[in-house]
mmCIF file of C-alpha atoms in Angstrom:
data_model
loop_
_atom_site.group_PDB
_atom_site.id
_atom_site.type_symbol
_atom_site.label_atom_id
_atom_site.label_comp_id
_atom_site.label_asym_id
_atom_site.label_seq_id
_atom_site.Cartn_x
_atom_site.Cartn_y
_atom_site.Cartn_z
ATOM 1 C CA MET A 1 5.547 -32.289 -7.692
ATOM 2 C CA ASN A 2 8.016 -34.516 -9.589
ATOM 3 C CA ARG A 3 11.287 -35.976 -8.384
ATOM 4 C CA LEU A 4 14.193 -33.538 -8.437
ATOM 5 C CA THR A 5 17.871 -34.482 -8.224
ATOM 6 C CA LEU A 6 20.626 -32.019 -7.351
ATOM 7 C CA ALA A 7 24.381 -32.604 -7.435
ATOM 8 C CA LEU A 8 26.221 -31.126 -4.452
ATOM 9 C CA ASP A 9 29.924 -30.404 -4.163
ATOM 10 C CA VAL A 10 30.017 -31.074 -0.417
ATOM 11 C CA MET A 11 33.770 -30.451 -0.119
ATOM 12 C CA GLY A 12 33.615 -26.856 -1.336
ATOM 13 C CA GLY A 13 33.681 -23.904 1.028
ATOM 14 C CA ASP A 14 35.570 -23.245 4.242
ATOM 15 C CA PHE A 15 33.963 -25.969 6.364
ATOM 16 C CA GLY A 16 33.179 -28.835 3.985
ATOM 17 C CA PRO A 17 30.996 -31.763 5.134
ATOM 18 C CA ARG A 18 30.401 -30.539 8.697
ATOM 19 C CA ILE A 19 28.263 -27.748 7.198
ATOM 20 C CA THR A 20 27.163 -29.118 3.818
ATOM 21 C CA ILE A 21 25.948 -32.542 5.020
ATOM 22 C CA PRO A 22 23.678 -31.309 7.868
ATOM 23 C CA ALA A 23 22.272 -28.700 5.450
ATOM 24 C CA SER A 24 21.675 -31.421 2.859
ATOM 25 C CA LEU A 25 19.831 -33.600 5.366
ATOM 26 C CA GLN A 26 17.700 -30.633 6.404
ATOM 27 C CA ALA A 27 16.847 -29.988 2.747
ATOM 28 C CA LEU A 28 15.766 -33.617 2.326
ATOM 29 C CA GLU A 29 13.563 -33.394 5.429
ATOM 30 C CA GLN A 30 11.811 -30.312 4.071
ATOM 31 C CA ASP A 31 11.453 -31.481 0.469
ATOM 32 C CA PRO A 32 10.148 -35.065 0.117
ATOM 33 C CA MET A 33 10.676 -35.122 -3.671
ATOM 34 C CA LEU A 34 14.306 -34.020 -3.454
ATOM 35 C CA HIS A 35 17.156 -36.462 -4.137
ATOM 36 C CA LEU A 36 20.835 -35.578 -3.723
ATOM 37 C CA VAL A 37 24.045 -36.817 -5.290
ATOM 38 C CA LEU A 38 26.871 -35.939 -2.889
ATOM 39 C CA PHE A 39 30.382 -35.607 -4.311
ATOM 40 C CA GLY A 40 33.263 -35.709 -1.856
ATOM 41 C CA ASP A 41 35.537 -37.747 0.371
ATOM 42 C CA SER A 42 33.430 -40.635 1.681
ATOM 43 C CA GLN A 43 35.667 -41.009 4.727
ATOM 44 C CA ALA A 44 34.924 -37.419 5.742
ATOM 45 C CA ILE A 45 31.230 -37.631 4.827
ATOM 46 C CA SER A 46 30.211 -41.054 6.202
ATOM 47 C CA PRO A 47 30.212 -40.117 9.922
ATOM 48 C CA TYR A 48 27.514 -37.524 9.228
ATOM 49 C CA LEU A 49 25.361 -40.151 7.493
ATOM 50 C CA ALA A 50 25.859 -42.938 10.036
ATOM 51 C CA ASN A 51 22.592 -42.760 11.943
ATOM 52 C CA ILE A 52 20.195 -40.947 9.643
ATOM 53 C CA PRO A 53 16.667 -42.327 9.010
ATOM 54 C CA HIS A 54 16.180 -44.752 6.139
ATOM 55 C CA HIS A 55 13.760 -42.455 4.314
ATOM 56 C CA LEU A 56 16.553 -39.883 4.015
ATOM 57 C CA ARG A 57 19.398 -42.293 3.258
ATOM 58 C CA GLN A 58 17.548 -43.816 0.326
ATOM 59 C CA ARG A 59 17.419 -40.392 -1.347
ATOM 60 C CA ILE A 60 21.187 -39.904 -1.109
ATOM 61 C CA ASN A 61 23.742 -41.138 -3.624
ATOM 62 C CA LEU A 62 27.272 -40.705 -2.284
ATOM 63 C CA GLN A 63 29.998 -40.508 -4.933
ATOM 64 C CA HIS A 64 33.497 -40.741 -3.498
ATOM 65 C CA CYS A 65 36.245 -38.447 -4.720
ATOM 66 C CA ASP A 66 39.258 -37.293 -2.772
ATOM 67 C CA ARG A 67 40.205 -34.299 -4.897
ATOM 68 C CA VAL A 68 39.118 -30.706 -4.278
ATOM 69 C CA VAL A 69 39.875 -28.112 -6.945
ATOM 70 C CA LYS A 70 41.234 -24.773 -5.748
ATOM 71 C CA ASN A 71 42.434 -21.597 -7.429
ATOM 72 C CA GLN A 72 45.689 -21.099 -5.557
ATOM 73 C CA GLN A 73 47.887 -21.337 -8.661
ATOM 74 C CA GLY A 74 45.721 -19.447 -11.125
ATOM 75 C CA LEU A 75 42.475 -20.174 -12.933
ATOM 76 C CA SER A 76 43.953 -21.885 -15.979
ATOM 77 C CA TYR A 77 45.952 -24.270 -13.777
ATOM 78 C CA ALA A 78 42.888 -25.042 -11.647
ATOM 79 C CA LEU A 79 40.782 -25.788 -14.719
ATOM 80 C CA ARG A 80 43.448 -28.055 -16.235
ATOM 81 C CA HIS A 81 43.830 -30.020 -12.996
ATOM 82 C CA SER A 82 40.139 -30.217 -12.051
ATOM 83 C CA LYS A 83 39.531 -33.749 -13.334
ATOM 84 C CA GLY A 84 38.155 -35.993 -10.606
ATOM 85 C CA SER A 85 37.461 -33.124 -8.209
ATOM 86 C CA SER A 86 34.187 -32.876 -6.291
ATOM 87 C CA MET A 87 33.246 -29.648 -8.082
ATOM 88 C CA ARG A 88 33.887 -30.947 -11.577
ATOM 89 C CA LEU A 89 32.135 -34.253 -10.956
ATOM 90 C CA ALA A 90 29.069 -32.420 -9.640
ATOM 91 C CA ILE A 91 28.911 -30.298 -12.787
ATOM 92 C CA GLU A 92 29.487 -33.333 -14.993
ATOM 93 C CA ALA A 93 26.549 -35.047 -13.275
ATOM 94 C CA VAL A 94 24.339 -32.204 -14.518
ATOM 95 C CA ARG A 95 25.858 -32.354 -17.985
ATOM 96 C CA ASP A 96 25.280 -36.114 -18.185
ATOM 97 C CA GLY A 97 21.677 -35.920 -16.951
ATOM 98 C CA ALA A 98 22.271 -37.589 -13.584
ATOM 99 C CA ALA A 99 21.203 -34.363 -11.855
ATOM 100 C CA GLN A 100 19.208 -31.306 -12.868
ATOM 101 C CA GLY A 101 21.174 -28.681 -10.976
ATOM 102 C CA CYS A 102 24.415 -28.176 -9.056
ATOM 103 C CA VAL A 103 25.395 -26.396 -5.826
ATOM 104 C CA SER A 104 28.984 -25.654 -4.809
ATOM 105 C CA GLY A 105 30.743 -23.435 -2.292
ATOM 106 C CA GLY A 106 34.049 -23.705 -4.145
ATOM 107 C CA ASP A 107 36.036 -21.009 -5.907
ATOM 108 C CA THR A 108 33.795 -18.734 -7.972
ATOM 109 C CA ALA A 109 36.124 -18.343 -10.951
ATOM 110 C CA VAL A 110 36.723 -22.088 -11.231
ATOM 111 C CA LEU A 111 33.016 -22.862 -10.888
ATOM 112 C CA MET A 112 32.187 -20.356 -13.612
ATOM 113 C CA GLY A 113 34.969 -21.616 -15.876
ATOM 114 C CA LEU A 114 34.021 -25.272 -15.532
ATOM 115 C CA SER A 115 30.306 -24.531 -15.930
ATOM 116 C CA LYS A 116 30.895 -22.572 -19.129
ATOM 117 C CA VAL A 117 32.985 -25.393 -20.580
ATOM 118 C CA LEU A 118 30.911 -28.354 -19.427
ATOM 119 C CA LEU A 119 27.370 -26.957 -19.531
ATOM 120 C CA GLN A 120 27.727 -24.167 -22.104
ATOM 121 C CA PRO A 121 26.010 -20.766 -22.071
ATOM 122 C CA LEU A 122 22.547 -20.387 -23.549
ATOM 123 C CA ALA A 123 22.414 -19.508 -27.240
ATOM 124 C CA GLY A 124 23.274 -15.839 -27.718
ATOM 125 C CA ILE A 125 24.623 -15.284 -24.197
ATOM 126 C CA GLN A 126 27.941 -13.447 -24.236
ATOM 127 C CA ARG A 127 28.793 -14.032 -20.576
ATOM 128 C CA PRO A 128 26.865 -15.775 -17.795
ATOM 129 C CA ALA A 129 26.420 -13.618 -14.701
ATOM 130 C CA LEU A 130 26.231 -14.176 -10.963
ATOM 131 C CA VAL A 131 22.845 -13.071 -9.666
ATOM 132 C CA SER A 132 21.386 -13.036 -6.160
ATOM 133 C CA ASN A 133 18.418 -11.657 -4.256
ATOM 134 C CA ILE A 134 18.973 -8.764 -1.869
ATOM 135 C CA PRO A 135 16.499 -7.550 0.781
ATOM 136 C CA THR A 136 14.804 -4.143 0.776
ATOM 137 C CA ILE A 137 13.519 -2.015 3.631
ATOM 138 C CA ASP A 138 9.901 -2.481 2.538
ATOM 139 C CA GLY A 139 10.100 -6.221 3.204
ATOM 140 C CA LYS A 140 10.453 -7.184 -0.468
ATOM 141 C CA GLN A 141 13.509 -8.138 -2.511
ATOM 142 C CA SER A 142 15.497 -7.038 -5.535
ATOM 143 C CA VAL A 143 17.882 -8.997 -7.748
ATOM 144 C CA MET A 144 21.404 -7.834 -8.453
ATOM 145 C CA LEU A 145 23.879 -8.908 -11.134
ATOM 146 C CA ASP A 146 26.757 -9.366 -11.860
ATOM 147 C CA LEU A 147 28.258 -10.136 -8.464
ATOM 148 C CA GLY A 148 31.771 -11.147 -9.426
ATOM 149 C CA ALA A 149 31.844 -13.426 -12.455
ATOM 150 C CA ASN A 150 32.765 -10.689 -14.969
ATOM 151 C CA ILE A 151 35.105 -7.921 -13.830
ATOM 152 C CA ASP A 152 35.055 -5.946 -17.094
ATOM 153 C CA CYS A 153 31.793 -5.658 -19.017
ATOM 154 C CA SER A 154 30.943 -3.970 -22.283
ATOM 155 C CA ALA A 155 27.780 -1.929 -22.659
ATOM 156 C CA GLU A 156 26.228 -4.783 -24.654
ATOM 157 C CA THR A 157 27.003 -7.258 -21.879
ATOM 158 C CA LEU A 158 25.378 -5.002 -19.279
ATOM 159 C CA VAL A 159 22.263 -4.801 -21.461
ATOM 160 C CA GLN A 160 22.160 -8.586 -21.644
ATOM 161 C CA PHE A 161 22.503 -8.757 -17.853
ATOM 162 C CA ALA A 162 19.509 -6.421 -17.630
ATOM 163 C CA GLN A 163 17.467 -8.691 -19.893
ATOM 164 C CA MET A 164 18.357 -11.842 -17.948
ATOM 165 C CA GLY A 165 17.828 -10.097 -14.616
ATOM 166 C CA ALA A 166 14.385 -8.883 -15.648
ATOM 167 C CA ILE A 167 13.301 -12.408 -16.639
ATOM 168 C CA PHE A 168 14.700 -13.773 -13.368
ATOM 169 C CA ALA A 169 12.839 -11.119 -11.340
ATOM 170 C CA GLU A 170 9.581 -11.708 -13.205
ATOM 171 C CA ASN A 171 9.637 -15.371 -12.229
ATOM 172 C CA ASN A 172 11.175 -14.947 -8.776
ATOM 173 C CA PHE A 173 8.855 -12.210 -7.553
ATOM 174 C CA ASP A 174 5.866 -12.685 -9.880
ATOM 175 C CA LEU A 175 6.359 -9.224 -11.377
ATOM 176 C CA VAL A 176 5.203 -7.691 -14.628
ATOM 177 C CA TYR A 177 7.641 -5.268 -16.254
ATOM 178 C CA PRO A 178 10.155 -5.118 -13.346
ATOM 179 C CA ARG A 179 12.059 -1.873 -12.852
ATOM 180 C CA VAL A 180 15.663 -2.078 -14.078
ATOM 181 C CA ALA A 181 18.449 0.279 -12.969
ATOM 182 C CA LEU A 182 22.194 0.589 -13.604
ATOM 183 C CA LEU A 183 24.470 0.955 -10.575
ATOM 184 C CA ASN A 184 26.474 4.153 -10.968
ATOM 185 C CA ILE A 185 28.261 6.875 -8.988
ATOM 186 C CA GLY A 186 25.476 9.392 -9.640
ATOM 187 C CA ILE A 187 22.106 9.742 -11.315
ATOM 188 C CA GLU A 188 23.154 12.393 -13.844
ATOM 189 C CA GLU A 189 23.424 11.202 -17.444
ATOM 190 C CA LEU A 190 27.078 12.226 -17.795
ATOM 191 C CA LYS A 191 28.231 10.425 -14.631
ATOM 192 C CA GLY A 192 30.138 7.149 -14.614
ATOM 193 C CA LEU A 193 32.354 5.109 -16.905
ATOM 194 C CA LYS A 194 31.801 5.100 -20.662
ATOM 195 C CA ASN A 195 30.495 1.524 -20.778
ATOM 196 C CA ILE A 196 27.848 2.390 -18.173
ATOM 197 C CA ARG A 197 26.786 5.529 -20.070
ATOM 198 C CA ASP A 198 26.653 3.572 -23.324
ATOM 199 C CA ALA A 199 24.636 0.814 -21.665
ATOM 200 C CA SER A 200 22.187 3.406 -20.385
ATOM 201 C CA GLN A 201 21.620 4.715 -23.902
ATOM 202 C CA LEU A 202 21.080 1.182 -25.230
ATOM 203 C CA LEU A 203 18.658 0.341 -22.412
ATOM 204 C CA GLN A 204 16.596 3.434 -23.159
ATOM 205 C CA GLN A 205 15.984 1.945 -26.603
ATOM 206 C CA GLN A 206 14.818 -1.419 -25.199
ATOM 207 C CA THR A 207 11.027 -1.222 -25.253
ATOM 208 C CA ASP A 208 10.736 -4.646 -23.603
ATOM 209 C CA LEU A 209 12.551 -3.405 -20.472
ATOM 210 C CA ASN A 210 11.298 -0.995 -17.820
ATOM 211 C CA TYR A 211 14.573 0.900 -17.539
ATOM 212 C CA ILE A 212 14.407 3.657 -14.900
ATOM 213 C CA GLY A 213 17.982 4.998 -15.104
ATOM 214 C CA TYR A 214 20.883 4.997 -12.653
ATOM 215 C CA ILE A 215 20.860 3.945 -9.022
ATOM 216 C CA GLU A 216 23.500 4.891 -6.443
ATOM 217 C CA GLY A 217 24.908 2.541 -3.827
ATOM 218 C CA ASN A 218 23.054 4.185 -0.953
ATOM 219 C CA TYR A 219 19.725 3.200 -2.521
ATOM 220 C CA LEU A 220 20.423 -0.521 -3.063
ATOM 221 C CA LEU A 221 18.153 -1.611 -0.194
ATOM 222 C CA ASN A 222 15.318 0.880 -0.556
ATOM 223 C CA GLY A 223 13.297 -0.986 -3.198
ATOM 224 C CA TYR A 224 13.934 1.693 -5.822
ATOM 225 C CA ALA A 225 14.585 -0.971 -8.489
ATOM 226 C CA ASP A 226 13.634 -4.628 -8.920
ATOM 227 C CA VAL A 227 16.764 -5.382 -10.966
ATOM 228 C CA ILE A 228 20.122 -3.752 -10.271
ATOM 229 C CA VAL A 229 22.726 -4.188 -13.028
ATOM 230 C CA CYS A 230 26.480 -3.692 -12.722
ATOM 231 C CA ASP A 231 29.801 -5.276 -13.648
ATOM 232 C CA GLY A 232 31.231 -7.959 -11.408
ATOM 233 C CA PHE A 233 33.841 -5.673 -9.844
ATOM 234 C CA ALA A 234 31.367 -3.121 -8.500
ATOM 235 C CA GLY A 235 28.741 -5.765 -7.754
ATOM 236 C CA ASN A 236 31.028 -7.932 -5.665
ATOM 237 C CA ILE A 237 32.244 -4.980 -3.598
ATOM 238 C CA ALA A 238 28.692 -3.701 -3.098
ATOM 239 C CA LEU A 239 27.344 -7.111 -2.079
ATOM 240 C CA LYS A 240 30.127 -7.852 0.399
ATOM 241 C CA THR A 241 29.780 -4.381 1.885
ATOM 242 C CA LEU A 242 26.071 -4.975 2.446
ATOM 243 C CA GLU A 243 26.666 -8.431 3.896
ATOM 244 C CA GLY A 244 29.486 -7.255 6.160
ATOM 245 C CA THR A 245 27.407 -4.379 7.474
ATOM 246 C CA ALA A 246 24.471 -6.675 8.211
ATOM 247 C CA LYS A 247 26.671 -9.220 9.996
ATOM 248 C CA ASN A 248 28.328 -6.510 12.085
ATOM 249 C CA ILE A 249 24.936 -5.173 13.139
ATOM 250 C CA PHE A 250 23.829 -8.669 14.148
ATOM 251 C CA SER A 251 27.042 -9.189 16.115
ATOM 252 C CA LEU A 252 26.619 -5.843 17.860
ATOM 253 C CA LEU A 253 23.056 -6.648 18.875
ATOM 254 C CA LYS A 254 23.897 -10.169 20.035
ATOM 255 C CA GLY A 255 27.038 -9.266 21.968
ATOM 256 C CA THR A 256 29.746 -11.892 22.588
ATOM 257 C CA LYS A 257 30.388 -14.485 25.272
ATOM 258 C CA LYS A 258 33.806 -12.999 25.973
ATOM 259 C CA GLN A 259 32.443 -9.501 26.335
ATOM 260 C CA PRO A 260 28.841 -9.593 27.531
ATOM 261 C CA PRO A 261 27.059 -6.275 27.037
ATOM 262 C CA SER A 262 27.056 -3.786 29.877
ATOM 263 C CA LEU A 263 23.814 -2.441 31.349
ATOM 264 C CA ILE A 264 24.022 0.661 29.173
ATOM 265 C CA LYS A 265 24.824 -1.410 26.101
ATOM 266 C CA LYS A 266 21.905 -3.734 26.858
ATOM 267 C CA LEU A 267 19.613 -0.725 26.919
ATOM 268 C CA LEU A 268 21.024 0.553 23.626
ATOM 269 C CA ILE A 269 20.615 -2.916 22.116
ATOM 270 C CA ARG A 270 16.955 -3.011 23.165
ATOM 271 C CA ILE A 271 16.401 0.414 21.634
ATOM 272 C CA GLY A 272 18.311 -0.630 18.508
ATOM 273 C CA LYS A 273 16.293 -3.802 18.058
ATOM 274 C CA TYR A 274 13.058 -1.869 18.462
ATOM 275 C CA ALA A 275 14.159 0.697 15.894
ATOM 276 C CA LEU A 276 15.301 -1.935 13.430
ATOM 277 C CA ARG A 277 12.054 -3.869 13.776
ATOM 278 C CA LYS A 278 10.026 -0.706 13.365
ATOM 279 C CA TYR A 279 11.798 0.634 10.300
ATOM 280 C CA PHE A 280 13.089 -2.538 8.617
ATOM 281 C CA VAL A 281 9.888 -4.564 9.049
ATOM 282 C CA GLN A 282 11.723 -7.575 10.489
ATOM 283 C CA LEU A 283 15.326 -7.644 11.594
ATOM 284 C CA LYS A 284 15.786 -11.217 10.397
ATOM 285 C CA GLN A 285 15.048 -10.302 6.780
ATOM 286 C CA PHE A 286 18.503 -8.675 6.616
ATOM 287 C CA ASN A 287 20.253 -11.835 7.794
ATOM 288 C CA PRO A 288 22.755 -12.624 4.978
ATOM 289 C CA ASP A 289 22.192 -16.364 5.508
ATOM 290 C CA GLN A 290 18.762 -15.971 3.916
ATOM 291 C CA TYR A 291 20.313 -14.668 0.687
ATOM 292 C CA ASN A 292 23.181 -17.117 0.235
ATOM 293 C CA GLY A 293 23.436 -18.711 -3.153
ATOM 294 C CA ALA A 294 24.332 -16.657 -6.207
ATOM 295 C CA SER A 295 23.130 -18.265 -9.415
ATOM 296 C CA LEU A 296 25.175 -18.539 -12.607
ATOM 297 C CA LEU A 297 22.546 -17.026 -14.876
ATOM 298 C CA GLY A 298 22.763 -17.642 -18.613
ATOM 299 C CA LEU A 299 23.843 -21.302 -18.586
ATOM 300 C CA THR A 300 21.885 -24.178 -20.089
ATOM 301 C CA SER A 301 21.436 -25.684 -16.595
ATOM 302 C CA VAL A 302 21.105 -24.455 -13.018
ATOM 303 C CA VAL A 303 24.328 -23.847 -11.081
ATOM 304 C CA VAL A 304 24.260 -22.112 -7.686
ATOM 305 C CA LYS A 305 27.362 -20.732 -5.975
ATOM 306 C CA SER A 306 27.233 -20.803 -2.175
ATOM 307 C CA HIS A 307 29.457 -18.538 -0.093
ATOM 308 C CA GLY A 308 32.614 -20.289 0.998
ATOM 309 C CA SER A 309 31.960 -19.180 4.575
ATOM 310 C CA ALA A 310 28.309 -20.297 4.549
ATOM 311 C CA ASN A 311 26.885 -21.874 7.683
ATOM 312 C CA GLN A 312 24.243 -24.620 7.686
ATOM 313 C CA ALA A 313 21.283 -22.262 7.268
ATOM 314 C CA ALA A 314 22.999 -20.448 4.409
ATOM 315 C CA PHE A 315 23.938 -23.632 2.524
ATOM 316 C CA LEU A 316 20.393 -24.894 2.982
ATOM 317 C CA TYR A 317 19.130 -21.724 1.322
ATOM 318 C CA ALA A 318 21.488 -22.306 -1.626
ATOM 319 C CA ILE A 319 20.050 -25.821 -2.083
ATOM 320 C CA GLN A 320 16.515 -24.434 -1.938
ATOM 321 C CA GLN A 321 17.400 -21.776 -4.519
ATOM 322 C CA ALA A 322 18.733 -24.412 -6.909
ATOM 323 C CA ALA A 323 15.604 -26.543 -6.458
ATOM 324 C CA TRP A 324 13.346 -23.561 -7.129
ATOM 325 C CA GLN A 325 15.215 -22.609 -10.298
ATOM 326 C CA VAL A 326 15.065 -26.129 -11.699
ATOM 327 C CA ARG A 327 11.357 -26.450 -10.982
ATOM 328 C CA SER A 328 10.696 -22.985 -12.400
ATOM 329 C CA GLU A 329 12.692 -23.845 -15.559
ATOM 330 C CA ILE A 330 14.637 -20.598 -15.268
ATOM 331 C CA PRO A 331 17.264 -21.374 -17.973
ATOM 332 C CA ASN A 332 14.557 -22.185 -20.527
ATOM 333 C CA LYS A 333 12.546 -19.086 -19.625
ATOM 334 C CA ILE A 334 15.624 -16.902 -20.069
ATOM 335 C CA LEU A 335 16.285 -18.478 -23.467
ATOM 336 C CA ILE A 336 12.686 -17.887 -24.582
ATOM 337 C CA GLY A 337 12.753 -14.324 -23.268
ATOM 338 C CA LEU A 338 15.981 -13.471 -25.080
ATOM 339 C CA GLU A 339 14.685 -14.944 -28.334
ATOM 340 C CA LYS A 340 11.762 -12.508 -28.195
ATOM 341 C CA ASN A 341 14.078 -9.490 -27.993
#
């Protein structure tokens, strides 16, 4: 395994260095060939690096910057005033060859905008898409895209998402001819918006894709499809609904310190845990932390978007996802796959 360098925007997200730095150190412990370039405020970061072992410190390059780009005044303003920010510098490190991939928990729209400008989409790609793995009840996973990068999508764009998603699933899950479905409000041919119906007709003509038709929201976790395609508006709502439901179930089963479960509730929790383990294989597989890190698919380099609210385990997963994509040469495989179509 060769040396791999990732650029991390450690100031992005809701919690900044107190989450991103411990996750980074954990990633270095687990991956001896990993090196990290950390972009952020050195005064805020240094306390977390004060007493770490030498074998970890020598694989860290800390680049000080005291600016953090946000999207509070609109995307165009944020992009114009992003120079010198931790997010932009991390992306520029990839562009300039100092790193092979980037991870950030910053604003999605700004990250997408900067990545498109600085790294460029792959040849022929209309719009890069946010893609992530989602769990299924049979213990496997599916991929879903777009998850919020593109609110409005033409039929042609949805077809391109299907092509990229299929290549991603083939490499991620070692599949041949993965099943592709369009997220819709019904399975009948006449259901849904015109762009979805038009995309369905185009996908039926794609002999290189295993298109199986529409999928409804209540089947997202049942393993019906390996690749689930949608526009960013529907995808973002669907993903956050799934994540919120999972987190609420975990909170219900754990109880809270302020309100410890009653005897009856404890009994119901035991029954609930047994049922979830029996029918969902393992309860922990639905933990959203294990699926943090949506990838900007269709760019010339690897960029992974971590949830802003990610905890240490979730940010660690985003780093691991970026490392896997770089080592698997996902951008190049997507380019080769699209050239064959």
